[in-house]
Amino acid sequence: MNLVTTPDSVLPIALEAMARTPDARLRTLMAALTRHLHAFVQEVKLTEDEFEHALEFVVALGQATGDTKNEVVLAADLLGISTLVALQNNQDPQGESPAALLGPFWRDGSPACESGDSIARSGTPGIPLAVAGAVRDAQGQPVADAVVDVWQASPVGLYENQDPTQDDMNLRGRFRTDAEGRFHFRSVRPAGYPVPTDGPCGGLLRAQQRHPNRPAHLHFMVSKPGFKVLVTQVFADDDQNLESDPTFGVTRRLIGRFAPAPEGRSATLQYDFALEPGEMKFPRPPIP
């Protein structure tokens, strides 16, 4: 009879119960997760009170998730898991652009725009920003007719679905590259912003004495059939939080030069992307 007798006896019995899982990948994932969780519990000698607090935290993540905020994704970001998964699954051995977090604010169906259009549709005040770039393949050849989906926070650090003063789909747009793989559009300089701190993740940051402020950035999703979808961010090179991003999303190659115009009243960003051949698979469903 295979019954639990000691703390060490629980793991092999649990693994044996899972061994009949028909899906081989699920069987591997759950066995590894179970081994690591049991090792964690034993290593830190988890108390019953701590276990109850952990369960309450997980429940609170779900309760705090809604149409405008995904606290579960935020928790993965703050633990560095999201960045680790993105980097591990998007290596760049041939010079492809590095990936970054999708983040919780991407929306499907952003407006289709013509080259040179402005995505600031609400009369958004701020420093004008001209963005230009090119999309190429791993061999440096231009990728024509690629879709460049861009979204960003406003100069006060809010996405349009967080801010009732902004028009729907403000600071969002989809552009197509020309025959030379080029794209360009106008906007305003985004500001850095704090990740949401009104939920359980905010409590975790405060307990760890970590600040919540992400550096200013633009989000990009670049896609075309025959290539892997590139999800990435480009960060302002003059932001003070580049080395302390609470989501660990800044890598050296993702820092862009937000060059000020001579008079200081506008700025430009030139940034090129390189795509990797593969299946055009889009990320998880967006928020509504």
PDB file of C-alpha atoms in Angstrom:
ATOM      1  CA  MET A   1       0.000   0.000   0.000  1.00  0.00           C
ATOM      2  CA  ASN A   2       1.542   3.290  -1.156  1.00  0.00           C
ATOM      3  CA  LEU A   3       0.592   5.804   1.551  1.00  0.00           C
ATOM      4  CA  VAL A   4       2.137   9.011   2.841  1.00  0.00           C
ATOM      5  CA  THR A   5       4.231   8.461   5.968  1.00  0.00           C
ATOM      6  CA  THR A   6       6.789  11.319   6.096  1.00  0.00           C
ATOM      7  CA  PRO A   7       7.305  14.703   4.377  1.00  0.00           C
ATOM      8  CA  ASP A   8       9.767  13.073   1.977  1.00  0.00           C
ATOM      9  CA  SER A   9       7.231  10.402   1.010  1.00  0.00           C
ATOM     10  CA  VAL A  10       4.714  12.878  -0.496  1.00  0.00           C
ATOM     11  CA  LEU A  11       6.652  13.764  -3.669  1.00  0.00           C
ATOM     12  CA  PRO A  12       7.160  10.264  -5.145  1.00  0.00           C
ATOM     13  CA  ILE A  13       3.514   9.398  -4.519  1.00  0.00           C
ATOM     14  CA  ALA A  14       2.358  12.637  -6.195  1.00  0.00           C
ATOM     15  CA  LEU A  15       4.663  12.042  -9.171  1.00  0.00           C
ATOM     16  CA  GLU A  16       3.404   8.492  -9.560  1.00  0.00           C
ATOM     17  CA  ALA A  17      -0.190   9.762  -9.623  1.00  0.00           C
ATOM     18  CA  MET A  18       0.712  12.178 -12.434  1.00  0.00           C
ATOM     19  CA  ALA A  19       2.703   9.651 -14.450  1.00  0.00           C
ATOM     20  CA  ARG A  20      -0.396   8.464 -16.328  1.00  0.00           C
ATOM     21  CA  THR A  21      -0.987  11.883 -17.924  1.00  0.00           C
ATOM     22  CA  PRO A  22      -1.481  11.111 -21.667  1.00  0.00           C
ATOM     23  CA  ASP A  23      -0.076  14.443 -22.909  1.00  0.00           C
ATOM     24  CA  ALA A  24       3.697  13.976 -22.752  1.00  0.00           C
ATOM     25  CA  ARG A  25       4.513  17.680 -22.522  1.00  0.00           C
ATOM     26  CA  LEU A  26       1.944  18.284 -19.773  1.00  0.00           C
ATOM     27  CA  ARG A  27       3.337  15.259 -17.930  1.00  0.00           C
ATOM     28  CA  THR A  28       6.857  16.710 -18.105  1.00  0.00           C
ATOM     29  CA  LEU A  29       5.803  20.214 -17.082  1.00  0.00           C
ATOM     30  CA  MET A  30       3.695  19.162 -14.121  1.00  0.00           C
ATOM     31  CA  ALA A  31       6.270  16.698 -12.827  1.00  0.00           C
ATOM     32  CA  ALA A  32       9.019  19.334 -12.942  1.00  0.00           C
ATOM     33  CA  LEU A  33       6.779  21.981 -11.359  1.00  0.00           C
ATOM     34  CA  THR A  34       5.784  19.593  -8.574  1.00  0.00           C
ATOM     35  CA  ARG A  35       9.411  18.657  -7.861  1.00  0.00           C
ATOM     36  CA  HIS A  36      10.471  22.322  -7.669  1.00  0.00           C
ATOM     37  CA  LEU A  37       7.517  23.321  -5.476  1.00  0.00           C
ATOM     38  CA  HIS A  38       8.160  20.468  -3.029  1.00  0.00           C
ATOM     39  CA  ALA A  39      11.861  21.375  -2.923  1.00  0.00           C
ATOM     40  CA  PHE A  40      10.962  25.027  -2.241  1.00  0.00           C
ATOM     41  CA  VAL A  41       8.591  24.124   0.599  1.00  0.00           C
ATOM     42  CA  GLN A  42      11.235  21.947   2.223  1.00  0.00           C
ATOM     43  CA  GLU A  43      14.126  24.347   1.635  1.00  0.00           C
ATOM     44  CA  VAL A  44      12.427  27.329   3.305  1.00  0.00           C
ATOM     45  CA  LYS A  45      10.532  25.180   5.828  1.00  0.00           C
ATOM     46  CA  LEU A  46       7.274  26.865   4.826  1.00  0.00           C
ATOM     47  CA  THR A  47       4.964  27.453   7.775  1.00  0.00           C
ATOM     48  CA  GLU A  48       1.222  26.941   7.709  1.00  0.00           C
ATOM     49  CA  ASP A  49       0.643  30.690   8.135  1.00  0.00           C
ATOM     50  CA  GLU A  50       2.962  31.449   5.221  1.00  0.00           C
ATOM     51  CA  PHE A  51       1.174  28.865   3.109  1.00  0.00           C
ATOM     52  CA  GLU A  52      -2.187  30.493   3.860  1.00  0.00           C
ATOM     53  CA  HIS A  53      -0.797  33.935   2.959  1.00  0.00           C
ATOM     54  CA  ALA A  54       0.542  32.518  -0.326  1.00  0.00           C
ATOM     55  CA  LEU A  55      -2.849  31.072  -1.203  1.00  0.00           C
ATOM     56  CA  GLU A  56      -4.537  34.382  -0.357  1.00  0.00           C
ATOM     57  CA  PHE A  57      -2.051  36.177  -2.654  1.00  0.00           C
ATOM     58  CA  VAL A  58      -2.851  33.859  -5.581  1.00  0.00           C
ATOM     59  CA  VAL A  59      -6.592  34.288  -5.051  1.00  0.00           C
ATOM     60  CA  ALA A  60      -6.149  38.072  -4.854  1.00  0.00           C
ATOM     61  CA  LEU A  61      -4.322  38.060  -8.206  1.00  0.00           C
ATOM     62  CA  GLY A  62      -7.401  36.633  -9.884  1.00  0.00           C
ATOM     63  CA  GLN A  63      -9.800  38.921  -8.040  1.00  0.00           C
ATOM     64  CA  ALA A  64      -7.780  42.011  -9.051  1.00  0.00           C
ATOM     65  CA  THR A  65      -7.713  41.068 -12.753  1.00  0.00           C
ATOM     66  CA  GLY A  66     -10.255  42.751 -15.014  1.00  0.00           C
ATOM     67  CA  ASP A  67     -10.822  44.549 -18.300  1.00  0.00           C
ATOM     68  CA  THR A  68      -8.113  47.164 -17.750  1.00  0.00           C
ATOM     69  CA  LYS A  69      -5.577  45.294 -15.608  1.00  0.00           C
ATOM     70  CA  ASN A  70      -4.125  41.779 -15.563  1.00  0.00           C
ATOM     71  CA  GLU A  71      -2.627  41.251 -12.123  1.00  0.00           C
ATOM     72  CA  VAL A  72      -1.563  37.688 -12.972  1.00  0.00           C
ATOM     73  CA  VAL A  73       0.587  38.909 -15.874  1.00  0.00           C
ATOM     74  CA  LEU A  74       1.930  41.683 -13.639  1.00  0.00           C
ATOM     75  CA  ALA A  75       3.025  39.153 -11.028  1.00  0.00           C
ATOM     76  CA  ALA A  76       4.918  37.177 -13.683  1.00  0.00           C
ATOM     77  CA  ASP A  77       6.524  40.441 -14.843  1.00  0.00           C
ATOM     78  CA  LEU A  78       7.615  41.504 -11.348  1.00  0.00           C
ATOM     79  CA  LEU A  79       9.227  38.123 -10.698  1.00  0.00           C
ATOM     80  CA  GLY A  80      11.224  38.326 -13.927  1.00  0.00           C
ATOM     81  CA  ILE A  81       9.439  35.277 -15.351  1.00  0.00           C
ATOM     82  CA  SER A  82       7.910  37.090 -18.341  1.00  0.00           C
ATOM     83  CA  THR A  83      11.269  38.466 -19.440  1.00  0.00           C
ATOM     84  CA  LEU A  84      12.953  35.094 -18.920  1.00  0.00           C
ATOM     85  CA  VAL A  85      10.369  33.317 -21.099  1.00  0.00           C
ATOM     86  CA  ALA A  86      10.628  35.999 -23.812  1.00  0.00           C
ATOM     87  CA  LEU A  87      14.429  35.835 -23.929  1.00  0.00           C
ATOM     88  CA  GLN A  88      14.592  32.041 -23.750  1.00  0.00           C
ATOM     89  CA  ASN A  89      12.146  31.618 -26.624  1.00  0.00           C
ATOM     90  CA  ASN A  90      13.519  34.405 -28.817  1.00  0.00           C
ATOM     91  CA  GLN A  91      17.245  33.929 -29.014  1.00  0.00           C
ATOM     92  CA  ASP A  92      18.950  35.981 -31.719  1.00  0.00           C
ATOM     93  CA  PRO A  93      21.784  33.839 -33.100  1.00  0.00           C
ATOM     94  CA  GLN A  94      21.506  35.428 -36.546  1.00  0.00           C
ATOM     95  CA  GLY A  95      20.970  39.024 -35.502  1.00  0.00           C
ATOM     96  CA  GLU A  96      17.192  39.069 -35.125  1.00  0.00           C
ATOM     97  CA  SER A  97      15.784  41.815 -32.920  1.00  0.00           C
ATOM     98  CA  PRO A  98      15.414  40.948 -29.243  1.00  0.00           C
ATOM     99  CA  ALA A  99      11.927  40.320 -27.903  1.00  0.00           C
ATOM    100  CA  ALA A 100      10.404  41.962 -24.833  1.00  0.00           C
ATOM    101  CA  LEU A 101       7.259  41.821 -22.753  1.00  0.00           C
ATOM    102  CA  LEU A 102       3.901  42.089 -24.473  1.00  0.00           C
ATOM    103  CA  GLY A 103       2.606  43.835 -21.372  1.00  0.00           C
ATOM    104  CA  PRO A 104      -1.010  44.021 -20.254  1.00  0.00           C
ATOM    105  CA  PHE A 105      -2.157  46.950 -22.431  1.00  0.00           C
ATOM    106  CA  TRP A 106      -2.002  45.642 -26.004  1.00  0.00           C
ATOM    107  CA  ARG A 107      -5.355  45.829 -27.784  1.00  0.00           C
ATOM    108  CA  ASP A 108      -6.349  44.068 -30.976  1.00  0.00           C
ATOM    109  CA  GLY A 109      -7.845  46.044 -33.846  1.00  0.00           C
ATOM    110  CA  SER A 110      -5.928  49.280 -33.444  1.00  0.00           C
ATOM    111  CA  PRO A 111      -6.472  51.719 -36.347  1.00  0.00           C
ATOM    112  CA  ALA A 112      -4.814  51.084 -39.707  1.00  0.00           C
ATOM    113  CA  CYS A 113      -2.696  54.142 -40.549  1.00  0.00           C
ATOM    114  CA  GLU A 114      -0.860  55.576 -43.519  1.00  0.00           C
ATOM    115  CA  SER A 115       2.873  56.237 -43.335  1.00  0.00           C
ATOM    116  CA  GLY A 116       3.518  59.559 -41.659  1.00  0.00           C
ATOM    117  CA  ASP A 117       0.188  59.620 -39.780  1.00  0.00           C
ATOM    118  CA  SER A 118       0.036  60.717 -36.177  1.00  0.00           C
ATOM    119  CA  ILE A 119      -1.230  58.253 -33.586  1.00  0.00           C
ATOM    120  CA  ALA A 120      -1.922  61.121 -31.150  1.00  0.00           C
ATOM    121  CA  ARG A 121      -5.634  61.514 -31.837  1.00  0.00           C
ATOM    122  CA  SER A 122      -6.852  63.301 -28.733  1.00  0.00           C
ATOM    123  CA  GLY A 123      -4.962  66.534 -29.165  1.00  0.00           C
ATOM    124  CA  THR A 124      -2.538  64.925 -26.748  1.00  0.00           C
ATOM    125  CA  PRO A 125      -0.153  67.585 -25.421  1.00  0.00           C
ATOM    126  CA  GLY A 126       3.520  66.750 -25.152  1.00  0.00           C
ATOM    127  CA  ILE A 127       6.842  66.854 -26.947  1.00  0.00           C
ATOM    128  CA  PRO A 128       6.298  65.836 -30.588  1.00  0.00           C
ATOM    129  CA  LEU A 129       8.080  62.608 -31.518  1.00  0.00           C
ATOM    130  CA  ALA A 130       8.890  61.468 -35.060  1.00  0.00           C
ATOM    131  CA  VAL A 131       9.526  57.721 -35.308  1.00  0.00           C
ATOM    132  CA  ALA A 132      11.097  56.026 -38.323  1.00  0.00           C
ATOM    133  CA  GLY A 133      12.617  52.656 -38.993  1.00  0.00           C
ATOM    134  CA  ALA A 134      12.926  49.682 -41.273  1.00  0.00           C
ATOM    135  CA  VAL A 135      12.067  45.992 -41.058  1.00  0.00           C
ATOM    136  CA  ARG A 136      14.571  43.526 -42.486  1.00  0.00           C
ATOM    137  CA  ASP A 137      15.168  39.792 -42.485  1.00  0.00           C
ATOM    138  CA  ALA A 138      18.134  38.055 -40.885  1.00  0.00           C
ATOM    139  CA  GLN A 139      20.193  38.618 -44.041  1.00  0.00           C
ATOM    140  CA  GLY A 140      19.519  42.355 -44.011  1.00  0.00           C
ATOM    141  CA  GLN A 141      17.038  42.327 -46.888  1.00  0.00           C
ATOM    142  CA  PRO A 142      13.990  44.620 -46.613  1.00  0.00           C
ATOM    143  CA  VAL A 143      10.686  43.053 -45.567  1.00  0.00           C
ATOM    144  CA  ALA A 144       7.922  44.795 -47.489  1.00  0.00           C
ATOM    145  CA  ASP A 145       4.277  44.887 -46.380  1.00  0.00           C
ATOM    146  CA  ALA A 146       5.055  43.917 -42.779  1.00  0.00           C
ATOM    147  CA  VAL A 147       2.555  45.149 -40.175  1.00  0.00           C
ATOM    148  CA  VAL A 148       4.064  47.367 -37.489  1.00  0.00           C
ATOM    149  CA  ASP A 149       1.591  47.581 -34.598  1.00  0.00           C
ATOM    150  CA  VAL A 150       2.570  50.287 -32.107  1.00  0.00           C
ATOM    151  CA  TRP A 151       1.089  51.413 -28.788  1.00  0.00           C
ATOM    152  CA  GLN A 152       2.329  53.618 -25.993  1.00  0.00           C
ATOM    153  CA  ALA A 153       1.485  55.517 -22.826  1.00  0.00           C
ATOM    154  CA  SER A 154       0.769  59.235 -22.922  1.00  0.00           C
ATOM    155  CA  PRO A 155       3.115  61.978 -21.680  1.00  0.00           C
ATOM    156  CA  VAL A 156       1.484  61.579 -18.275  1.00  0.00           C
ATOM    157  CA  GLY A 157       2.078  57.815 -18.243  1.00  0.00           C
ATOM    158  CA  LEU A 158      -1.418  56.500 -19.012  1.00  0.00           C
ATOM    159  CA  TYR A 159      -2.676  54.211 -21.774  1.00  0.00           C
ATOM    160  CA  GLU A 160      -5.882  55.338 -23.410  1.00  0.00           C
ATOM    161  CA  ASN A 161      -7.997  52.593 -21.840  1.00  0.00           C
ATOM    162  CA  GLN A 162      -6.902  53.827 -18.404  1.00  0.00           C
ATOM    163  CA  ASP A 163      -7.619  57.497 -19.089  1.00  0.00           C
ATOM    164  CA  PRO A 164     -11.142  58.826 -19.773  1.00  0.00           C
ATOM    165  CA  THR A 165      -9.702  62.072 -21.200  1.00  0.00           C
ATOM    166  CA  GLN A 166      -8.174  60.218 -24.174  1.00  0.00           C
ATOM    167  CA  ASP A 167     -10.114  59.102 -27.242  1.00  0.00           C
ATOM    168  CA  ASP A 168     -10.573  55.393 -27.819  1.00  0.00           C
ATOM    169  CA  MET A 169      -7.463  53.909 -29.468  1.00  0.00           C
ATOM    170  CA  ASN A 170      -5.410  57.062 -28.873  1.00  0.00           C
ATOM    171  CA  LEU A 171      -1.649  56.468 -29.179  1.00  0.00           C
ATOM    172  CA  ARG A 172      -2.181  53.201 -31.034  1.00  0.00           C
ATOM    173  CA  GLY A 173      -1.812  52.381 -34.712  1.00  0.00           C
ATOM    174  CA  ARG A 174      -0.876  49.804 -37.342  1.00  0.00           C
ATOM    175  CA  PHE A 175       1.465  50.692 -40.196  1.00  0.00           C
ATOM    176  CA  ARG A 176       2.674  48.720 -43.213  1.00  0.00           C
ATOM    177  CA  THR A 177       6.238  48.839 -44.453  1.00  0.00           C
ATOM    178  CA  ASP A 178       6.940  50.043 -47.989  1.00  0.00           C
ATOM    179  CA  ALA A 179       8.918  48.219 -50.698  1.00  0.00           C
ATOM    180  CA  GLU A 180      12.146  49.069 -48.857  1.00  0.00           C
ATOM    181  CA  GLY A 181      10.812  47.817 -45.545  1.00  0.00           C
ATOM    182  CA  ARG A 182      10.503  51.320 -44.128  1.00  0.00           C
ATOM    183  CA  PHE A 183       7.843  52.849 -41.867  1.00  0.00           C
ATOM    184  CA  HIS A 184       7.415  56.189 -40.121  1.00  0.00           C
ATOM    185  CA  PHE A 185       4.812  57.906 -37.979  1.00  0.00           C
ATOM    186  CA  ARG A 186       4.316  60.807 -35.610  1.00  0.00           C
ATOM    187  CA  SER A 187       3.412  60.788 -31.956  1.00  0.00           C
ATOM    188  CA  VAL A 188       4.370  62.445 -28.665  1.00  0.00           C
ATOM    189  CA  ARG A 189       7.115  61.368 -26.297  1.00  0.00           C
ATOM    190  CA  PRO A 190       5.762  58.799 -23.832  1.00  0.00           C
ATOM    191  CA  ALA A 191       6.424  59.063 -20.136  1.00  0.00           C
ATOM    192  CA  GLY A 192       7.464  56.318 -17.806  1.00  0.00           C
ATOM    193  CA  TYR A 193       4.746  55.137 -15.492  1.00  0.00           C
ATOM    194  CA  PRO A 194       4.230  53.024 -12.391  1.00  0.00           C
ATOM    195  CA  VAL A 195       2.899  49.525 -12.749  1.00  0.00           C
ATOM    196  CA  PRO A 196      -0.446  49.184 -10.917  1.00  0.00           C
ATOM    197  CA  THR A 197       0.123  49.216  -7.173  1.00  0.00           C
ATOM    198  CA  ASP A 198      -3.458  49.036  -5.915  1.00  0.00           C
ATOM    199  CA  GLY A 199      -3.534  45.231  -5.922  1.00  0.00           C
ATOM    200  CA  PRO A 200      -1.540  42.398  -4.369  1.00  0.00           C
ATOM    201  CA  CYS A 201       1.458  43.051  -6.635  1.00  0.00           C
ATOM    202  CA  GLY A 202       1.710  46.569  -5.244  1.00  0.00           C
ATOM    203  CA  GLY A 203       1.798  45.117  -1.752  1.00  0.00           C
ATOM    204  CA  LEU A 204       4.616  42.797  -2.819  1.00  0.00           C
ATOM    205  CA  LEU A 205       6.667  45.703  -4.214  1.00  0.00           C
ATOM    206  CA  ARG A 206       6.229  47.692  -1.009  1.00  0.00           C
ATOM    207  CA  ALA A 207       7.238  44.717   1.111  1.00  0.00           C
ATOM    208  CA  GLN A 208      10.412  44.355  -0.980  1.00  0.00           C
ATOM    209  CA  GLN A 209      11.113  48.120  -0.954  1.00  0.00           C
ATOM    210  CA  ARG A 210      11.082  48.242  -4.760  1.00  0.00           C
ATOM    211  CA  HIS A 211       9.826  51.197  -6.764  1.00  0.00           C
ATOM    212  CA  PRO A 212       7.067  50.576  -9.357  1.00  0.00           C
ATOM    213  CA  ASN A 213       8.265  52.911 -12.130  1.00  0.00           C
ATOM    214  CA  ARG A 214       8.834  51.558 -15.624  1.00  0.00           C
ATOM    215  CA  PRO A 215      11.117  53.572 -17.937  1.00  0.00           C
ATOM    216  CA  ALA A 216       9.508  55.387 -20.875  1.00  0.00           C
ATOM    217  CA  HIS A 217       9.059  53.156 -23.925  1.00  0.00           C
ATOM    218  CA  LEU A 218       7.159  52.391 -27.106  1.00  0.00           C
ATOM    219  CA  HIS A 219       5.633  48.963 -27.735  1.00  0.00           C
ATOM    220  CA  PHE A 220       5.997  47.290 -31.141  1.00  0.00           C
ATOM    221  CA  MET A 221       4.552  44.122 -32.627  1.00  0.00           C
ATOM    222  CA  VAL A 222       5.962  43.388 -36.081  1.00  0.00           C
ATOM    223  CA  SER A 223       4.467  40.621 -38.205  1.00  0.00           C
ATOM    224  CA  LYS A 224       4.341  39.140 -41.684  1.00  0.00           C
ATOM    225  CA  PRO A 225       3.547  35.602 -42.909  1.00  0.00           C
ATOM    226  CA  GLY A 226       6.708  33.523 -43.052  1.00  0.00           C
ATOM    227  CA  PHE A 227       8.260  35.203 -40.013  1.00  0.00           C
ATOM    228  CA  LYS A 228       7.914  34.832 -36.253  1.00  0.00           C
ATOM    229  CA  VAL A 229       5.889  37.656 -34.735  1.00  0.00           C
ATOM    230  CA  LEU A 230       8.253  40.066 -32.995  1.00  0.00           C
ATOM    231  CA  VAL A 231       6.889  41.547 -29.765  1.00  0.00           C
ATOM    232  CA  THR A 232       9.250  44.104 -28.293  1.00  0.00           C
ATOM    233  CA  GLN A 233       9.720  47.506 -26.668  1.00  0.00           C
ATOM    234  CA  VAL A 234      12.076  50.402 -27.342  1.00  0.00           C
ATOM    235  CA  PHE A 235      13.174  52.383 -24.299  1.00  0.00           C
ATOM    236  CA  ALA A 236      14.144  56.049 -24.014  1.00  0.00           C
ATOM    237  CA  ASP A 237      17.885  56.305 -23.518  1.00  0.00           C
ATOM    238  CA  ASP A 238      17.610  59.207 -21.067  1.00  0.00           C
ATOM    239  CA  ASP A 239      15.243  57.567 -18.561  1.00  0.00           C
ATOM    240  CA  GLN A 240      16.542  57.273 -14.999  1.00  0.00           C
ATOM    241  CA  ASN A 241      14.867  53.895 -14.441  1.00  0.00           C
ATOM    242  CA  LEU A 242      16.557  51.911 -17.213  1.00  0.00           C
ATOM    243  CA  GLU A 243      18.599  49.907 -14.699  1.00  0.00           C
ATOM    244  CA  SER A 244      15.784  49.434 -12.185  1.00  0.00           C
ATOM    245  CA  ASP A 245      12.783  48.482 -14.329  1.00  0.00           C
ATOM    246  CA  PRO A 246      10.510  46.561 -11.942  1.00  0.00           C
ATOM    247  CA  THR A 247       9.637  44.101 -14.721  1.00  0.00           C
ATOM    248  CA  PHE A 248      13.292  43.544 -15.742  1.00  0.00           C
ATOM    249  CA  GLY A 249      12.338  44.276 -19.358  1.00  0.00           C
ATOM    250  CA  VAL A 250      15.254  46.490 -20.458  1.00  0.00           C
ATOM    251  CA  THR A 251      18.053  44.896 -22.449  1.00  0.00           C
ATOM    252  CA  ARG A 252      20.898  46.885 -23.988  1.00  0.00           C
ATOM    253  CA  ARG A 253      19.756  46.420 -27.586  1.00  0.00           C
ATOM    254  CA  LEU A 254      16.270  47.720 -26.770  1.00  0.00           C
ATOM    255  CA  ILE A 255      17.476  51.170 -25.724  1.00  0.00           C
ATOM    256  CA  GLY A 256      16.713  53.685 -28.485  1.00  0.00           C
ATOM    257  CA  ARG A 257      18.161  57.134 -28.996  1.00  0.00           C
ATOM    258  CA  PHE A 258      15.368  59.653 -28.392  1.00  0.00           C
ATOM    259  CA  ALA A 259      17.282  62.474 -30.018  1.00  0.00           C
ATOM    260  CA  PRO A 260      16.099  66.017 -29.193  1.00  0.00           C
ATOM    261  CA  ALA A 261      15.756  68.547 -31.986  1.00  0.00           C
ATOM    262  CA  PRO A 262      18.153  71.509 -31.756  1.00  0.00           C
ATOM    263  CA  GLU A 263      15.465  73.766 -30.301  1.00  0.00           C
ATOM    264  CA  GLY A 264      14.492  71.085 -27.763  1.00  0.00           C
ATOM    265  CA  ARG A 265      10.793  71.186 -28.655  1.00  0.00           C
ATOM    266  CA  SER A 266      10.613  67.868 -30.463  1.00  0.00           C
ATOM    267  CA  ALA A 267      12.436  64.549 -30.665  1.00  0.00           C
ATOM    268  CA  THR A 268      13.153  61.754 -33.123  1.00  0.00           C
ATOM    269  CA  LEU A 269      13.619  58.014 -32.826  1.00  0.00           C
ATOM    270  CA  GLN A 270      15.233  55.869 -35.514  1.00  0.00           C
ATOM    271  CA  TYR A 271      15.007  52.144 -34.810  1.00  0.00           C
ATOM    272  CA  ASP A 272      15.193  49.153 -37.159  1.00  0.00           C
ATOM    273  CA  PHE A 273      13.880  45.619 -36.651  1.00  0.00           C
ATOM    274  CA  ALA A 274      15.107  42.266 -37.964  1.00  0.00           C
ATOM    275  CA  LEU A 275      12.660  39.346 -38.189  1.00  0.00           C
ATOM    276  CA  GLU A 276      13.325  35.650 -37.772  1.00  0.00           C
ATOM    277  CA  PRO A 277      11.839  33.112 -40.208  1.00  0.00           C
ATOM    278  CA  GLY A 278       9.142  30.955 -38.690  1.00  0.00           C
ATOM    279  CA  GLU A 279       5.458  30.559 -37.958  1.00  0.00           C
ATOM    280  CA  MET A 280       3.413  33.750 -37.659  1.00  0.00           C
ATOM    281  CA  LYS A 281       1.899  32.993 -34.261  1.00  0.00           C
ATOM    282  CA  PHE A 282       0.340  35.872 -32.346  1.00  0.00           C
ATOM    283  CA  PRO A 283       0.555  36.212 -28.554  1.00  0.00           C
ATOM    284  CA  ARG A 284      -2.153  35.647 -25.983  1.00  0.00           C
ATOM    285  CA  PRO A 285      -5.546  37.343 -26.456  1.00  0.00           C
ATOM    286  CA  PRO A 286      -5.545  41.071 -25.667  1.00  0.00           C
ATOM    287  CA  ILE A 287      -7.668  42.837 -23.119  1.00  0.00           C
ATOM    288  CA  PRO A 288     -11.048  43.952 -24.572  1.00  0.00           C
TER     289      PRO A 288
END
